[in-house]
Structure formats: C-alpha cells, structure tokens
Short mmCIF file of the C-alpha atoms (twelve columns), coordinates in Angstrom:
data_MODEL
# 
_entry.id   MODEL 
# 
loop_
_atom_site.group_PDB 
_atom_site.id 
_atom_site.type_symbol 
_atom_site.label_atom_id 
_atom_site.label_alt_id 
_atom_site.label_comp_id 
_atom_site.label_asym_id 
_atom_site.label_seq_id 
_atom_site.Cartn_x 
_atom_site.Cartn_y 
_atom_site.Cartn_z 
_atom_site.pdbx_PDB_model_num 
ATOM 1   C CA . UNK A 1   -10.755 16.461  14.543  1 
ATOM 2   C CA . UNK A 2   -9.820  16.201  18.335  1 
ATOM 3   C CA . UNK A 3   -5.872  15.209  18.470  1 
ATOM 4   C CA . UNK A 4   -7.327  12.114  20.497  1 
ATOM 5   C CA . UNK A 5   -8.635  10.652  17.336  1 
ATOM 6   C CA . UNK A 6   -6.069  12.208  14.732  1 
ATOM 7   C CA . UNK A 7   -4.039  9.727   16.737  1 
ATOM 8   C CA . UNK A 8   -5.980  7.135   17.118  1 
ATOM 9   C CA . UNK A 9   -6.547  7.044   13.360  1 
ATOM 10  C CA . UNK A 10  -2.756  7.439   12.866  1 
ATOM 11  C CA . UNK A 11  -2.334  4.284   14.382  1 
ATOM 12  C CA . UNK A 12  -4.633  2.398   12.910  1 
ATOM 13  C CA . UNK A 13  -3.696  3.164   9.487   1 
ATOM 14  C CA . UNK A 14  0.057   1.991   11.006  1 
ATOM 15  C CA . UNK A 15  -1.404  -0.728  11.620  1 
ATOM 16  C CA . UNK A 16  -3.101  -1.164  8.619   1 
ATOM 17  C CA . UNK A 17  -0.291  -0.457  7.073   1 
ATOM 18  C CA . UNK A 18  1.588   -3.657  8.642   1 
ATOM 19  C CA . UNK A 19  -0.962  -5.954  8.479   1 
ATOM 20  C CA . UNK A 20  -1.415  -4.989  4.734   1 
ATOM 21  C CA . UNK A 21  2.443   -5.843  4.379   1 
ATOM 22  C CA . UNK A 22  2.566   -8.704  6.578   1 
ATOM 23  C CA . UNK A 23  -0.564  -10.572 4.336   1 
ATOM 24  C CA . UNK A 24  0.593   -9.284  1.151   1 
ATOM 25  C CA . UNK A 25  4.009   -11.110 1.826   1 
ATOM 26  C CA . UNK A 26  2.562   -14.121 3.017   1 
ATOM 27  C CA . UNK A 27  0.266   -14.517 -0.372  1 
ATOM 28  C CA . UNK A 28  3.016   -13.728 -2.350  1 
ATOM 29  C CA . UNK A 29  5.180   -16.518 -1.061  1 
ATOM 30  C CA . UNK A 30  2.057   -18.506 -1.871  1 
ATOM 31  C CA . UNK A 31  1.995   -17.134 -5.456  1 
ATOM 32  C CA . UNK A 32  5.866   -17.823 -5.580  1 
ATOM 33  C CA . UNK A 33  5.128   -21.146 -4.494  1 
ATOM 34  C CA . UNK A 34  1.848   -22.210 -6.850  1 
ATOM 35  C CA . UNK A 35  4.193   -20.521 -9.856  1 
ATOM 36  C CA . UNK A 36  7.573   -22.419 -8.923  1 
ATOM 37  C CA . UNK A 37  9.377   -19.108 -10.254 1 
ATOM 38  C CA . UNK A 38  11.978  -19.342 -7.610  1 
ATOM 39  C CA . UNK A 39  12.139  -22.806 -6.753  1 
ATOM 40  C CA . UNK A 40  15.473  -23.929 -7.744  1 
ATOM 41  C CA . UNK A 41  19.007  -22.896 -6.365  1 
ATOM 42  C CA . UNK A 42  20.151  -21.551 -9.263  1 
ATOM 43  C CA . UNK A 43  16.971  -19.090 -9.243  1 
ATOM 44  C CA . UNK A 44  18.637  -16.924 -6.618  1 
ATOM 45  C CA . UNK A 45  21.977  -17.060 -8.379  1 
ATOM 46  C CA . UNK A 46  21.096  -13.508 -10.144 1 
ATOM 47  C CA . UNK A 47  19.380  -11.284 -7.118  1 
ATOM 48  C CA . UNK A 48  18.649  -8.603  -9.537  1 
ATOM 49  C CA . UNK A 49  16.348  -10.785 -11.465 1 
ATOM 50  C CA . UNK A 50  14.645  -13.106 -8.244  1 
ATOM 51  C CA . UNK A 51  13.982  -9.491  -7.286  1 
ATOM 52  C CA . UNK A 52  12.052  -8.665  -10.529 1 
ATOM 53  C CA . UNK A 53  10.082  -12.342 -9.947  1 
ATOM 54  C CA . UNK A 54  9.085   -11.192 -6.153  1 
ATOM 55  C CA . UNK A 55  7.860   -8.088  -7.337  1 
ATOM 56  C CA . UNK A 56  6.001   -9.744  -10.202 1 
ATOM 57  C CA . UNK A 57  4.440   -12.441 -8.073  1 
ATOM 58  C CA . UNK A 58  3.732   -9.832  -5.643  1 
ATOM 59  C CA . UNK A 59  1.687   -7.554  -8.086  1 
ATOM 60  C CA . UNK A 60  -0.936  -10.368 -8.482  1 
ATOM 61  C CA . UNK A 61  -0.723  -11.345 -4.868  1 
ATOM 62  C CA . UNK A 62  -1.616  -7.728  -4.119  1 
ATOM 63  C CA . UNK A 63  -4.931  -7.823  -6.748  1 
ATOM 64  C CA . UNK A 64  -5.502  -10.985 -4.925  1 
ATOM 65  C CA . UNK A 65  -5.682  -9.813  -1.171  1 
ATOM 66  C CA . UNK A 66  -6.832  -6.488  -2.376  1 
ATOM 67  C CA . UNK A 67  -8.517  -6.354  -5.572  1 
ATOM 68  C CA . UNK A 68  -12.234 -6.782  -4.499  1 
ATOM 69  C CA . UNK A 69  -12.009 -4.427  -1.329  1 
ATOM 70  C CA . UNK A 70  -10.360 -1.974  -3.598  1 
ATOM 71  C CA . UNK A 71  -13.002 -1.591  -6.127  1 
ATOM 72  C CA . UNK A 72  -16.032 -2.350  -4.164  1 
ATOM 73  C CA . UNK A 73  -15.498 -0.622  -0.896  1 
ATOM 74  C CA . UNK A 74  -11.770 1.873   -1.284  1 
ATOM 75  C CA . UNK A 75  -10.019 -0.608  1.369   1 
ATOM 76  C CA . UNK A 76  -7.378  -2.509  1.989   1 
ATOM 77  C CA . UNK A 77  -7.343  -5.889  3.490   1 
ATOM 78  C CA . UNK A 78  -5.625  -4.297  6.817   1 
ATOM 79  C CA . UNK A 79  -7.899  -0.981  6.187   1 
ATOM 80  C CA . UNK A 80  -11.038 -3.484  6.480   1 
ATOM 81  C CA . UNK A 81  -9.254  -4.525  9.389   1 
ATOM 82  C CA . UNK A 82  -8.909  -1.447  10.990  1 
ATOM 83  C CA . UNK A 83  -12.360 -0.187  9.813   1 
ATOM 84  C CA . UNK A 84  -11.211 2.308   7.356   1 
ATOM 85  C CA . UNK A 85  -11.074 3.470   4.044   1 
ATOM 86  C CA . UNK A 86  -9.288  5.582   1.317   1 
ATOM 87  C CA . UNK A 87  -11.958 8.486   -0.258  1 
ATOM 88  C CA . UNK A 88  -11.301 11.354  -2.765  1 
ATOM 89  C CA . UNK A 89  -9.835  14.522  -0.712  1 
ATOM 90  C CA . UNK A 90  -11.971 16.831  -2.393  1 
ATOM 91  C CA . UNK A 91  -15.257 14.792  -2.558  1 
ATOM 92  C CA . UNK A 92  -14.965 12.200  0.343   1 
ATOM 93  C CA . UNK A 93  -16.088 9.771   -1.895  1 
ATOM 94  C CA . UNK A 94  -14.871 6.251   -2.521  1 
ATOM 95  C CA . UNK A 95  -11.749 7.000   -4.709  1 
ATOM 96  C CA . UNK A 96  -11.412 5.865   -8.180  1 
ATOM 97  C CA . UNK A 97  -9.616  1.969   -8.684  1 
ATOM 98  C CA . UNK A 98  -8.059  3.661   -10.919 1 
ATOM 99  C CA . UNK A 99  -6.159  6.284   -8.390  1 
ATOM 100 C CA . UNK A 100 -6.178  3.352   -5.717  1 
ATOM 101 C CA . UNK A 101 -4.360  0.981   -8.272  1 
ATOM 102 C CA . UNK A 102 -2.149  2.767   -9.956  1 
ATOM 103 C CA . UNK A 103 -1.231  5.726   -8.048  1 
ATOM 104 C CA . UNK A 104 -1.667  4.929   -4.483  1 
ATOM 105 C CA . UNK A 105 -0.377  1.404   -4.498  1 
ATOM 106 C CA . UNK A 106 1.858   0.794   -7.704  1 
ATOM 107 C CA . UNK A 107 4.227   3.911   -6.879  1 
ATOM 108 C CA . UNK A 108 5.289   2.366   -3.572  1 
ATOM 109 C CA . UNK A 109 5.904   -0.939  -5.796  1 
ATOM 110 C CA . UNK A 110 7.666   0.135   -8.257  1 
ATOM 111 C CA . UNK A 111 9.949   2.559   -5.292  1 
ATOM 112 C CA . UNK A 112 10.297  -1.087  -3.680  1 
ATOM 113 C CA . UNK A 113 11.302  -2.804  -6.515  1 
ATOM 114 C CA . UNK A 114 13.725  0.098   -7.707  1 
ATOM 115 C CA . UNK A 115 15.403  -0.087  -4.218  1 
ATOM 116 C CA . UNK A 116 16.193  -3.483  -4.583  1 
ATOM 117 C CA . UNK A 117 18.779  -2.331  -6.831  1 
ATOM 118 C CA . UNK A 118 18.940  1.466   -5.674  1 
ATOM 119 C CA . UNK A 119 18.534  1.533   -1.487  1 
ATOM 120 C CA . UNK A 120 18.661  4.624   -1.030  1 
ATOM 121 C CA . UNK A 121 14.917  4.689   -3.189  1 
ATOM 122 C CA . UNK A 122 13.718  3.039   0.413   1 
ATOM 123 C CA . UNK A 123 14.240  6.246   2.004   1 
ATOM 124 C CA . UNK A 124 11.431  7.490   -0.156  1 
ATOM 125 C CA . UNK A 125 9.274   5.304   1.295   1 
ATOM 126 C CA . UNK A 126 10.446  6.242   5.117   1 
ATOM 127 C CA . UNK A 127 10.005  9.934   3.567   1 
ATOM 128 C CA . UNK A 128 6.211   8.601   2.478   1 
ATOM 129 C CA . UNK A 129 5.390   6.967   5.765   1 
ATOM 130 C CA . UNK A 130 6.443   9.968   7.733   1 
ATOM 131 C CA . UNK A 131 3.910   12.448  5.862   1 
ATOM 132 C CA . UNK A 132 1.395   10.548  8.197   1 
ATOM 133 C CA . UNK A 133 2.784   12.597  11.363  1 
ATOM 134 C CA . UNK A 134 1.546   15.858  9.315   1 
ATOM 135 C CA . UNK A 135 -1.459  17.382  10.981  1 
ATOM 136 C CA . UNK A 136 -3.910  16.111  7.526   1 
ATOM 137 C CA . UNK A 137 -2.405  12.983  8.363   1 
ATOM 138 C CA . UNK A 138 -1.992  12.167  4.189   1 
ATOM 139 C CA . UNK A 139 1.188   10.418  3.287   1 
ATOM 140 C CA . UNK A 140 3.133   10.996  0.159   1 
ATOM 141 C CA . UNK A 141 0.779   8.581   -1.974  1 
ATOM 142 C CA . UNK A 142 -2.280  10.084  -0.797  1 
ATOM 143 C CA . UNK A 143 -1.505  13.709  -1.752  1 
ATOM 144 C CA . UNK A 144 0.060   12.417  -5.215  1 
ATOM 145 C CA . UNK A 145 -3.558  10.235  -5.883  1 
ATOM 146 C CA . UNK A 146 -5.678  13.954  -3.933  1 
ATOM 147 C CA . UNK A 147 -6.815  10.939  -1.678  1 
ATOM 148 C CA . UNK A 148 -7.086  10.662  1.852   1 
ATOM 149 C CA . UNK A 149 -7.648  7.692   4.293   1 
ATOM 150 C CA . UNK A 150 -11.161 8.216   6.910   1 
ATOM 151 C CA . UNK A 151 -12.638 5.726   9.577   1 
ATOM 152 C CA . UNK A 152 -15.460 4.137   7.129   1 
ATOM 153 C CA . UNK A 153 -18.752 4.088   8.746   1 
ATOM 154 C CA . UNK A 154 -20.693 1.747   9.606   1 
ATOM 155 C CA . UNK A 155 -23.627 2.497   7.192   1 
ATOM 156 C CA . UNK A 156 -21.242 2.379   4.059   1 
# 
C-alpha cells in the first residue's frame, strides 16, 4: 500500500471514527429520552451512577445504530459511511460478531465507562487511537480482536 492511500484510509477511519461517536451519542440521548432514566433533577445528584445509566442506554443505542451492519456486512454506521469495513487479519474475511461485539467495541466501553470514575483510563483510549499512526494502521482494539479495518469493495 502506497503511503497516499495508507493515509487516505487513516483518515477515513478518523472519520469514521467521529461520525460513529457523534451518531452513537445522538441515539443514546434518544434512548435516554424514550427510557426517562435520567429525567429528573435528582437523577444527576449521584454522577457515578447517571454515568452507569449513559453507558447502559448507550450499549443498546450502539446495537441499535450498529447491530445490523455489524453482523451482516463487518461495518460500522460511520465505516458504511466511509466505505469500509473491519475483516479478520489473518483471513480478510468479514470478522466474527462475536470479535466485533465484544472485543472490538465493548473494551472501549467498558475503558469509557471506567474513566468516568478513573480518567486517567481515557488515556488508554488516546493510547488506542494513536496505534492508527503505526505503519499496519491497526489500533489497540484491532490487534486485541487479530482484526483489521480495509476499504470494502464495491462487489461485497
């Protein structure tokens, strides 16, 4: 791979990478909103616990945006966007849901949800995001789930 499109697939997995944030906090504040779990004062009284309801709203908001795409085709909402997807690194096939679900996106969750309380788990996930600037381009996630993130073509 020419360093032309090494970075021009870094960014779009950035990008990804925002937009997937950007919707998944939008549909969670829907989920928070169709659920009423924060909706009175007194629900923000205790931030350790409105935490633990943000992050438990936004697990289903995440199957929501992401669910389908993730079993049927190994993206992302903002991967779908950006016309890419997330394969086995040894095969190049369409990863497991099971490595997509649970490895690739819940660690980053749970490192979220932790920092809430701990913030100096967030630098993990600066740590995670920075792996992208290697030369195989994998972050942190992707070499703990042996995945890695391709353009998807259009045939697939």
């Amino acid at each position: 791979m020419n360093d032309s499109v090494s970075s021009e697939l870094r960014m779009q997995r950035l990008a990804a990478t925002g937009l997937d944030w950007s919707l998944i906090t939008v549909v969670t504040l829907l989920v928070i909103l169709a659920t009423g779990v924060l909706e009175h004062a007194e629900d923000y009284a205790n931030v350790g616990q409105t935490a633990v309801n943000a992050v438990l709203c936004g697990l289903p908001a995440y199957l929501i945006l992401n669910g389908w795409l993730l079993w049927t085709r190994g993206q992302t909402a903002g991967k779908a966007a950006m016309s890419l997807m997330i394969v086995d690194h040894q095969t190049g096939n369409c990863a497991s849901l099971w490595k997509l679900l649970f490895v690739r996106a819940l660690i980053p969750v749970v490192v979220i949800a932790v920092g809430f309380f701990w913030w100096l788990l967030w630098l993990l996930v600066l740590v995670d995001f920075c792996f992208i600037f290697r030369k195989d381009q994998r972050c942190l996630h992707d070499w703990i789930a042996d995945t890695r993130v391709v353009k998807r073509d259009t045939g697939q």
